[in-house]
Amino acid sequence: MSVLEDGRLAGIDQAPWGKFDVLTGAVYPLLFHQIDAGAAAEALWDRFLSPSQRAQIADGLGESESRARQVVAFLAAQHDVGKLIPCFQCDVPAAMRRLGEDLLGDMGRVVEVSHARASMHVGLGLLEELGFAREGNDSPAVRGAQVLGGHHGRFLQIDVDQGASTGRMEASLGGPLWRDLRRRYTRLMWHIFEVEEASKEFSAEAAVLIAGLVMMADRLVSRRRFWIPLANTVSFGAFEHAARVRELTWEAVERAGLDRITLPRAAFATVHEGVAGPNTLQASVLEQLPGWVRQRGSGIAVVTDATGSGKSVNGLEMARIFNAKCGTNGVLWLLPTTATADAAFERLDRYVRAHGPERVPTAVVHSGQWLSDAYPDPALADDGGSVIDGPDDPEDPQGPGRGPATQADGDPTGGGVPAMGPVPDSWQRGWDRALLAQFTVATVDQAQMAVLPVRFNALRMLGICGKTVVVDEAHALEPFSQLQLRRLLNWLGALRCPVVLLSATLPASTSRDLIHAYLTGAGHTPRTLRGKSWDPGYPGWVFVDADSATAHYMDKDARDEHAVAHRRRVRISTVPVSYRRLGQPGRPIEEGERLAAVEAALAPVLESGSGCVAVVCATVADTQDTYTFLRHRWQGPADDLVLLHARHEDHRRERTIRRLRHRLGKHGPRPRRLVVVTTSLLDVSLDIDVDLMVSDLASIGRLMQRAGRLGRFTHLWAGREGWRPPWWDEAAGPTLTVLHPVNVRGATALPPGWGSVEPAVTQHATAHLLTTRALTTLTLPDDVQDLVEQVHGADSAFAAETDTLQRLLSGHHARTDRQLHTGAVHLIPPPARVSSLADLHRQHLTTAKAATRLGTMPRRLVPCYRTPQGTWTLDPDGRHPLPDKPRLTPGDVRSILAHSLPVPAAWVTRPHPRTMPPASWQRHALLADTILLPTDPDHPNELHRTGHYELRMDAELGLVHRRDQH
């Protein structure tokens, strides 16, 4: 029969099934599901893809954009051609009975094979018949076939001469009737989506983006709410169904919140809350950058400025300029921690809403997002899978079949830690898909997953590269994570995705490496880049275009003017102390001890009863000791002393952070007295102001970050009465007291555990700098870059000044080399080195096991408390019963997660049977890895051994842990 006859009602055989619903018994023809996916790809091309992504795909296929759209829609429709095989059709007897006797009689020997692999194998020959060249791993037919086989999230290796050979296909995937029907289905898709001829090219970058789009299209039309109504209506021919479903998929994209909006123009002061107008640095961006981007196109920009000087505004304004000129649409704002991501989300959400759009397509993506109201209840539901989509791929331990990782709509969750944002439909609830929202804030590890060999990394890359990517606090990553960030920038350079790097303490060597990674991805060779410098200056900014690798700098006069306007002084007092744990709360503290120095530094606040202070400790244990010591001596309201660290339950920690951001922010209301005892949680992007700070010894980069919170809003509060305590010295500036741990000889002696927080060599080098250079006054922003380079720079002279520093530096370099080697082993290759798409999945890492930072493989610990009645609750007051029932509601899941906290997996290597969660938890994707920590009110100080550690939950101090010495 001809294609025209096949497309009419009663034309081609519609008996082969593509979807089956266990709950209703509904069966959906494979032919219609293929058409649905192709139509969804058309809608996504028109409504989701940015102009830059459409251009990248068209260029990678060597086609015009209109013809590229047709090829992409055809490939999306072909993704399930591997279901037209005996193995798949026999998987559900109720659906198999639809097949005619001719197909049943032509099955031959049924060979077990996943339909994704079958799509790749049969697709290779079918694509070759259509004119796609089949010459090698990077030929159009092979890459197109791998796109078909990769629609469940992993690219598979294709064996052209064996598994995908004609003889193997004929022997294992049905007889001539099956082969002929696959060929007719393929020709019908080719005709419906109006493909004129096969593409002659197929770049790796285009293949990744197309694969991501195919995954999106498949997921959209695989939801029960989409296809079951169609399965229950009157049958149509292929042509009539295609005409009908194109309108439905257009609506489905809109309902899922995937269509892109254009923000209306709005005044600067309107979209940036609390900002009357651009400062000098921001004004230079608005004046200089648009012309350069208009002439040169996409590229990478770096902004360096002191904390509190408006870098976030610069990032958003640069993103607006890039989007307007480079064909991108939206913002992906990456930050190092969940706390900073939450703060940035509030700002980005206000920024988008201030433009007055009809809807607000914003999302926040990180491991603890269930605490936010932006994370909807449907994202927490455990509905159980009902849609059968065929057997799991044996190559994939997280296959998309009927296992616990499949949602009720057939959407694989991707495993690992979930994340989500405020979208109008539940489709984006999986954390692999949450990056698809047009305006997204995420922790940087979520984006780094795009360059690790995890499932759906192509989908992540698609979600990332259509927007301007803003990397905030770019200095805050260790070498292991920096390597992953550089590989991500390499891919973004190849995809011509604009990038903005923001930092207050970025060494020039780190800035150079990140820009170099982006430019090599854009096609420049290390030889052509050798000797080039892109130092933005401090404060300042630089834009380096992708085409010529030319640096375009902020005007020098504007830089000088900006530095003068934001100049402020901070006094530094370095106090030598002996380190000793507190032990019993009431023990006498000797002169010269660390805790005695803390009390002495806080004297102005304790004596006057006024002032806002931060005491920043090196470890959680030191934080708990310091808080206990101060609480024992505290006079006045208990709420004036606050404890903040990462070992409190998530809901308590996040509530404390929000309270601090509010009370110590620009607009207050500012408390008369507040002392915050905390850890390095304070270091990045918390927009707060304190009058006094005490800090344990840390690297100079961290000390500069902390100093940026001292008198942060002085220039905004000039002339206001009552915003500073009576002892505030306007002329001399606020004081940062650094507690320098020393031994009896007066030499730096880092306590146990401090070296795991950051490299010991940087702490020793900082101590050397503070003491030998007699650093007593810091001028911001003038002194920042020089001090950072002296300790953190690649050519730092400090590291070689003493034998101790030389030894520490040697060890640090060895550890760094090991980290870089470990990171390189797991990374996917740069796009220029991709031959077979299977290179992107050489390892079978899952998102739960793929590390983006060394040593951060957490488990979630859930403290629980026994009541007098013998029941268990999530809180010591007994208000939240421990959910233990066969089916958990979204409220149950949210409550459990909110009362949990992350701990290193090493702490719970051998959990006791009492610590195992209820069976219903273990069946839920978000709760399966949790560990209970029971507390008996009759024995509140009882320690629970979970391997080499002993743990207990203190109602005030949070989790207390001790390593078992036996």
XYZ file of N, CA and C in Angstrom, residues 17 82-93 96 99 107-115 118 172-174 178 182 390-392 394:
102
model
N 0.396 -2.218 20.055
C 0.122 -1.276 21.144
C 1.396 -0.557 21.566
N 11.064 0.716 18.063
C 11.514 -0.550 18.644
C 10.435 -1.275 19.419
N 9.269 -0.670 19.590
C 8.141 -1.390 20.197
C 7.434 -2.282 19.183
N 7.764 -2.100 17.926
C 7.133 -2.908 16.878
C 7.959 -4.174 16.669
N 8.114 -4.925 17.756
C 8.870 -6.176 17.743
C 8.099 -7.183 18.594
N 8.271 -8.479 18.350
C 7.530 -9.489 19.125
C 7.761 -9.398 20.623
N 8.986 -9.140 21.065
C 9.288 -9.114 22.494
C 8.416 -8.100 23.215
N 8.344 -6.896 22.702
C 7.544 -5.872 23.369
C 6.062 -6.199 23.295
N 5.581 -6.586 22.144
C 4.151 -6.803 21.958
C 3.643 -7.981 22.784
N 4.533 -8.890 23.190
C 4.133 -10.025 24.011
C 4.172 -9.717 25.496
N 4.611 -8.521 25.868
C 4.844 -8.219 27.278
C 3.549 -8.162 28.078
N 2.462 -7.731 27.465
C 1.163 -7.640 28.145
C 0.156 -8.478 27.346
N -0.234 -9.637 27.877
C -1.146 -10.517 27.115
C -2.447 -9.835 26.702
N -1.589 -7.861 23.747
C -1.113 -8.678 22.629
C -2.283 -9.292 21.849
N -3.360 -8.149 18.352
C -2.618 -8.429 17.126
C -3.357 -9.434 16.256
N 6.015 -14.188 14.290
C 6.913 -13.767 15.365
C 8.250 -14.502 15.328
N 8.195 -15.802 15.012
C 9.425 -16.579 15.094
C 9.876 -16.722 16.549
N 11.175 -16.896 16.734
C 11.711 -17.020 18.097
C 11.745 -15.635 18.749
N 11.045 -15.493 19.905
C 10.972 -14.207 20.588
C 12.233 -14.018 21.418
N 13.018 -13.024 21.054
C 14.289 -12.723 21.740
C 14.069 -11.515 22.650
N 14.471 -11.634 23.903
C 14.280 -10.533 24.838
C 15.244 -9.389 24.532
N 14.709 -8.230 24.301
C 15.505 -7.027 24.040
C 14.671 -5.815 24.446
N 15.306 -4.839 25.065
C 14.566 -3.632 25.444
C 14.141 -2.883 24.189
N 13.000 -2.212 24.278
C 12.515 -1.524 23.082
C 13.388 -0.323 22.746
N 16.100 -1.828 20.744
C 15.529 -2.228 19.458
C 15.294 -1.022 18.560
N 16.039 -12.030 14.951
C 15.624 -11.854 16.346
C 14.448 -10.918 16.557
N 14.056 -10.143 15.560
C 13.038 -9.127 15.787
C 11.817 -9.322 14.899
N 11.452 -10.571 14.625
C 10.253 -10.864 13.857
C 10.557 -11.143 12.392
N 6.733 -8.248 10.123
C 7.152 -7.263 11.125
C 8.088 -6.234 10.504
N 7.299 -2.197 10.127
C 8.189 -1.151 10.653
C 8.559 -0.170 9.553
N 6.593 -1.204 28.713
C 7.522 -2.211 28.255
C 8.516 -2.585 29.328
N 9.280 -3.651 29.141
C 10.254 -4.106 30.133
C 11.404 -3.130 30.273
N 12.039 -3.157 31.452
C 13.176 -2.293 31.694
C 14.318 -2.615 30.741
N 17.792 -3.732 30.275
C 18.734 -4.440 31.141
C 20.068 -3.739 31.277
